[in-house]
Every structure is written in structure tokens, then in C-alpha cells.
Amino acid sequence: MLRPNRQTHYDRSRGGPAPANLPDLSPNVTLLDAETDIRPSLHALTIDELRLSGASGKSTALWVDTGRHAQTTSLHDLTPSPRVLDRIHLARGFTAFQHHALIRNAIAQIDATTVAFVVPAVDAPYRDSDLPRERARDLLLRVLAHLSCVPRQYNISVLVTTSGADDLAAPVNELATDILTYRETRCGPRFEGADHDTLVYDVGDGWVQTTLAYWQQVLEMRRPLYASQDDAIQHQEVA
């Protein structure tokens, strides 16, 4: 699957602004960690991956939620077109057995249009389960085994987060090929990883902080990197 060069930079010597910098999600299992609310960065990474990978405008993402991570209001405010949200296929599980079954069912639905598999708080249903600890941990390990096969079999990104730091979170950390840490600094938001170190988003007269407006501007600045799928769709609708 060919993807645009995500590390493209504008030439400052020509007066152009530096592009917003988001991590490149490779076809691996990536663990996103955050010191604060993880949802804005999780939403931005998902939308970015969905738009970068879909040259035809038909790319889709699978999202298995465990709570309120997939807030439609935030996703709607971030995306430049509501049509993008139609391509995020969401399922939500509230118990360990529901979550385990949804992961298996979602993997079975992966097809040629799927470019990302998002599983926030992958350990949460097993931590809060009424099942004995060892039984819950066994179910979680089965889920992680299924997720580990996705990048190899389908060549897509798997993005996960955890909800704690204990024996249930440990196997998630071991599974992850890439670990991204998101944190807020006095100069703005920052992603840190083995192959990525975010340069804050400079708007010329100060630093934009981690707000919804920040993520809107990040995605807007990256518009030249996205395929011209919106224009193509609009042209088809007019025709």
C-alpha cells in the first residue's frame, strides 16, 4: 500500500509555514500513552491515518471501544468532512466476553479498504471484570494474540491504549512494536517515540496549546498530504 510521504516539510526560507507534525503509524501494533486526556490525540491520529491511506476516499478504520473514547462530538469537530466519520466502523463492548468477541468479529471484517484498527483501553474490560483475575488475564492475552496477527496478515496499523499500569497492562507493552508518548509542554503538545519527536506547531505568533482548535489546525495543515478524495467525491456528486 503506497502512502504519501508524511515527513514532507515546507521550505521556511521561502516563507512557507512548517507543516503540522504527526507520527507515522507503521503497520505494527502501536501503544499510545498520555499524561492527560488521551482522546484528542487518539482521534487526530485515527483521522490522519484514515485520510492519508485512502487515495480513493474509500478507506475505513475499525474501532472497538470500551467506554467513552469514541466521542462523536470530538471526532466530528476534528474532521474536515462528516463523510470521513462514515468510514469509522465502531463497536463498543462493556464486559470482558463482549470485548473479546467484538475483537474477533472486527478482525473477521477487515478487508481491502481497512487501513487502521483502533482499540482504546484494551485492558479495561478485563481489569473491571467480575471474572477471576487469572481468567480475565487469559482472555486479554487471547485478544492481544489476535491483535498481534493483524499487522502481519493485513499490513495495517493497530493503535491501542491502556487504562492502567499493572500486570494487565504489562503484556500490552510487550506486544507493542512502537510506543508513542503524548504529553503537554509549556510550548505545546508533543509526541515522543523511537522514530518520532514532535516539533510543536508554530503559527508564527506563539504556540498553540492542546485544544480542539489545535487538532483542527493540525489536520488542516496536513491537507496537502491527503489524497484529493473530497474533491473527487464532490465532483461525482455534482455529476
Short mmCIF file of N, CA and C in Angstrom, two decimals, residues 7 22-23 26 28 35 42 66 71 79 87 96 102 122 133 145 154 159 161 170 176 178 213 224 234:
data_model
loop_
_atom_site.label_atom_id
_atom_site.label_comp_id
_atom_site.label_asym_id
_atom_site.label_seq_id
_atom_site.Cartn_x
_atom_site.Cartn_y
_atom_site.Cartn_z
N GLN A 7 6.69 12.93 6.05
CA GLN A 7 7.71 13.78 6.64
C GLN A 7 8.04 14.99 5.78
N LEU A 22 2.71 14.92 12.77
CA LEU A 22 2.08 13.82 13.48
C LEU A 22 2.88 12.55 13.23
N PRO A 23 2.88 11.62 14.17
CA PRO A 23 3.64 10.39 13.98
C PRO A 23 3.13 9.56 12.82
N SER A 26 3.09 3.02 11.43
CA SER A 26 3.52 1.94 10.55
C SER A 26 2.61 0.73 10.76
N ASN A 28 2.22 -1.85 12.36
CA ASN A 28 2.62 -2.56 13.57
C ASN A 28 1.57 -2.31 14.64
N GLU A 35 -0.09 11.57 29.36
CA GLU A 35 -0.14 12.02 30.75
C GLU A 35 -1.49 12.66 31.07
N LEU A 42 -5.69 10.63 20.19
CA LEU A 42 -6.14 9.37 19.60
C LEU A 42 -7.04 9.63 18.40
N THR A 66 -14.27 0.75 24.55
CA THR A 66 -14.57 0.16 25.85
C THR A 66 -15.26 1.15 26.78
N GLN A 71 -15.85 9.57 21.23
CA GLN A 71 -16.84 10.62 21.36
C GLN A 71 -17.11 11.25 19.99
N THR A 79 -12.76 16.40 12.16
CA THR A 79 -12.68 16.01 10.76
C THR A 79 -13.16 17.14 9.84
N ARG A 87 -16.68 6.43 7.63
CA ARG A 87 -15.73 5.36 7.32
C ARG A 87 -15.06 4.79 8.58
N ALA A 96 -15.80 -8.26 29.58
CA ALA A 96 -14.63 -8.95 29.02
C ALA A 96 -15.04 -9.86 27.86
N LEU A 102 -16.03 -9.03 20.21
CA LEU A 102 -16.01 -7.93 19.25
C LEU A 102 -14.67 -7.84 18.52
N VAL A 122 -7.49 -1.16 25.92
CA VAL A 122 -7.69 -2.56 25.56
C VAL A 122 -7.76 -3.45 26.80
N ARG A 133 -9.22 -13.05 38.41
CA ARG A 133 -8.13 -12.30 37.78
C ARG A 133 -7.41 -13.12 36.71
N ALA A 145 -3.18 -11.68 21.34
CA ALA A 145 -2.67 -12.61 20.33
C ALA A 145 -3.36 -12.37 18.99
N TYR A 154 -2.55 -8.34 7.49
CA TYR A 154 -3.27 -7.37 6.68
C TYR A 154 -2.47 -6.11 6.36
N LEU A 159 -3.68 0.51 16.64
CA LEU A 159 -3.40 1.55 17.63
C LEU A 159 -4.14 1.21 18.91
N THR A 161 -4.38 1.69 23.44
CA THR A 161 -4.00 2.40 24.66
C THR A 161 -4.33 1.48 25.83
N ALA A 170 1.02 -4.87 31.41
CA ALA A 170 2.35 -5.34 31.04
C ALA A 170 2.38 -6.08 29.71
N ALA A 176 3.45 -4.28 21.97
CA ALA A 176 3.63 -3.11 21.12
C ALA A 176 5.01 -3.08 20.48
N ASP A 178 5.80 -0.37 18.56
CA ASP A 178 6.11 1.05 18.70
C ASP A 178 5.35 1.61 19.90
N ALA A 213 -9.11 23.26 18.92
CA ALA A 213 -8.67 24.13 17.83
C ALA A 213 -7.29 23.72 17.33
N PRO A 224 -2.54 19.18 2.33
CA PRO A 224 -1.82 18.88 1.09
C PRO A 224 -1.31 17.45 1.01
N GLN A 234 -17.00 15.22 -4.38
CA GLN A 234 -17.89 16.34 -4.70
C GLN A 234 -18.16 16.40 -6.21
#
